[in-house]
XYZ file of C-alpha atoms in Angstrom:
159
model
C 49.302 112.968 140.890
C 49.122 113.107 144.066
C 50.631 115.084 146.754
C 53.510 113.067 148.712
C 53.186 112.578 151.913
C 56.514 112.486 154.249
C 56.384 109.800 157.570
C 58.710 109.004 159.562
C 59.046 104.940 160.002
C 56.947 104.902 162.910
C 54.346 106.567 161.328
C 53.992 104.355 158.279
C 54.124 101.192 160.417
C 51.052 102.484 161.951
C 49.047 103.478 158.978
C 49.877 99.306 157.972
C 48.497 98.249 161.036
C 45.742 100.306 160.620
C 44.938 99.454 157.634
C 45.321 95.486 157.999
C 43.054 95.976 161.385
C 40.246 97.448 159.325
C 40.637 94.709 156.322
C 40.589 92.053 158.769
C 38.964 92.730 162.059
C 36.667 95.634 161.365
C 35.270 94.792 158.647
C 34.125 90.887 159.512
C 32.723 92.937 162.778
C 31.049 95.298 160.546
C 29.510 92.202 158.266
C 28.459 90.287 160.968
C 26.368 93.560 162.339
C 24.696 93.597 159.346
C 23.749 89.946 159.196
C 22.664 90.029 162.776
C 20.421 93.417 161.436
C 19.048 91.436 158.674
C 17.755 88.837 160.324
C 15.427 91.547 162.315
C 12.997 91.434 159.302
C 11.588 94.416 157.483
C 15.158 96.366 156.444
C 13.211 99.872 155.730
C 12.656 100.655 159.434
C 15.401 98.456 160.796
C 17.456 100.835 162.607
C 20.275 98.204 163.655
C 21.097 97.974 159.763
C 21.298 101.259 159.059
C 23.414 101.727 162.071
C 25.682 98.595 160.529
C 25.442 100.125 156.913
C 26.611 103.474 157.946
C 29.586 102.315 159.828
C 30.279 99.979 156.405
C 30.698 102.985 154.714
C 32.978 104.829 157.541
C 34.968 101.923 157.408
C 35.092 101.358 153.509
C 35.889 105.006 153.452
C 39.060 104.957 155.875
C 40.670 102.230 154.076
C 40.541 103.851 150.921
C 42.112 107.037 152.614
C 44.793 104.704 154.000
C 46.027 103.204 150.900
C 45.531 106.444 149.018
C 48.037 108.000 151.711
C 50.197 104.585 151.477
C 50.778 104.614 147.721
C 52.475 108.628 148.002
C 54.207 107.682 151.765
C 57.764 108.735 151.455
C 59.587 107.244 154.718
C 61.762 109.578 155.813
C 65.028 108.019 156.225
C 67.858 108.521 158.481
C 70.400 110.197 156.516
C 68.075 112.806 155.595
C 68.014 114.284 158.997
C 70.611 116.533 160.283
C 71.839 116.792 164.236
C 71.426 120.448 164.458
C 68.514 121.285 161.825
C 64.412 120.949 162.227
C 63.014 118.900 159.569
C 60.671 115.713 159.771
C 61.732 113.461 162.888
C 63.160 115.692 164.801
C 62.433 116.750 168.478
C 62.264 120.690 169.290
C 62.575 122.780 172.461
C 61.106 126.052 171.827
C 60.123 129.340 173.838
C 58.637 131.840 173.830
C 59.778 135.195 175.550
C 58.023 135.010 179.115
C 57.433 131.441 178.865
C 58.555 127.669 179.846
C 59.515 126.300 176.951
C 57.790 123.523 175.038
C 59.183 120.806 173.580
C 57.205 118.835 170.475
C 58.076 116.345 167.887
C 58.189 117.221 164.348
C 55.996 114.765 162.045
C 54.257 114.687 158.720
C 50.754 115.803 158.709
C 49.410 112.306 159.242
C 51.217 111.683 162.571
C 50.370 115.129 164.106
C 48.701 114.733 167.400
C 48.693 117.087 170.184
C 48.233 115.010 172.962
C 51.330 113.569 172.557
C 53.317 116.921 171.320
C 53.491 115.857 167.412
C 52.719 118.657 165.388
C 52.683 118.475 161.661
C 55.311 120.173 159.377
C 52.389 122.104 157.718
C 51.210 123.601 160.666
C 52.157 127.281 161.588
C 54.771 126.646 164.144
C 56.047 123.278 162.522
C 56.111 125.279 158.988
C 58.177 127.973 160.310
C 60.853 125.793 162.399
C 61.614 123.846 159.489
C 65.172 124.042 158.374
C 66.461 126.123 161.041
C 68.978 125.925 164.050
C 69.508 126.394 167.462
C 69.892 129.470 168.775
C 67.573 130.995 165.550
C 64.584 133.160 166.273
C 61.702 132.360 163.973
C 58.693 134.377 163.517
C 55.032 132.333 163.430
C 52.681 133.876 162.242
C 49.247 132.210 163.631
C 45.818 131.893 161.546
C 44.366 134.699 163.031
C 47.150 136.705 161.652
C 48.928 137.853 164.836
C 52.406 136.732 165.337
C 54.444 134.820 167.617
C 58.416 134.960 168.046
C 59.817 131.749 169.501
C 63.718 130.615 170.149
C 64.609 127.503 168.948
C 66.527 126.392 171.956
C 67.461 122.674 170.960
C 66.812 120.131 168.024
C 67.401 115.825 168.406
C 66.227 113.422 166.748
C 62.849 112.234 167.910
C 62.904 109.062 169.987
């Protein structure tokens, strides 16, 4: 089975709407491509359709990912979070000695993005915050093996 993957609601709202853009719009975009590229004649040195074939297949591809990921989505619910503990849906403040401090939002791996400060419960920092408290000092220890002390300085619940 498996692996389960934890969202918050957000998250899994998106990965819907993804996945109903890409069964409806995408791929009639992607179909009519390929008829356009068919009507170009000989299909063995028609780049336009290989183009339109290959994209077919990205598509094809992601929505099998996305309802793979749908069918083990756990939502995280409301009562599982606590006001004073990092988990999934939270928002941390953290720094580290010498620094400003950062704030980021904590989020199942399918939701991490940096640009917008979401990092993933599986990653190194996100890992090592979980389940503790302001005021803790928690030790991350980075893929390259060196590690980083930070102070949890706050913990909300993410907007």
């Amino acid at each position: 089975m498996a692996k389960e993957v934890v969202v918050t609601r957000e998250g899994y709202d998106k990965l819907v709407h993804d996945l109903d853009e890409l069964r409806t719009v995408k791929r009639k975009e992607v179909a009519d491509k390929i008829k356009v590229a068919r009507g170009y004649g000989d299909l063995s040195e028609n780049a336009e359709y290989d183009a339109a074939k290959e994209e077919q297949a990205v598509v094809e591809a992601r929505i099998a990912d996305l309802e793979a990921t749908l069918k083990v989505a756990r939502v995280i619910d409301d009562s599982e979070l606590s006001g004073d503990t990092v988990s999934i849906g939270m928002n941390v403040t953290i720094q580290e000695e010498g620094e400003e401090p950062e704030s980021y939002d904590i989020t199942g791996s399918t939701e991490a993005d940096m640009n917008l400060n979401r990092i993933s419960d599986e990653s190194p920092v996100g890992a090592a915050l979980i389940g503790h408290k302001p005021g803790d000092e928690v030790d991350v220890t980075l893929p390259n093996g060196s590690i980083i002390t930070y102070k949890l300085l706050s913990v909300s619940r993410s907007k």
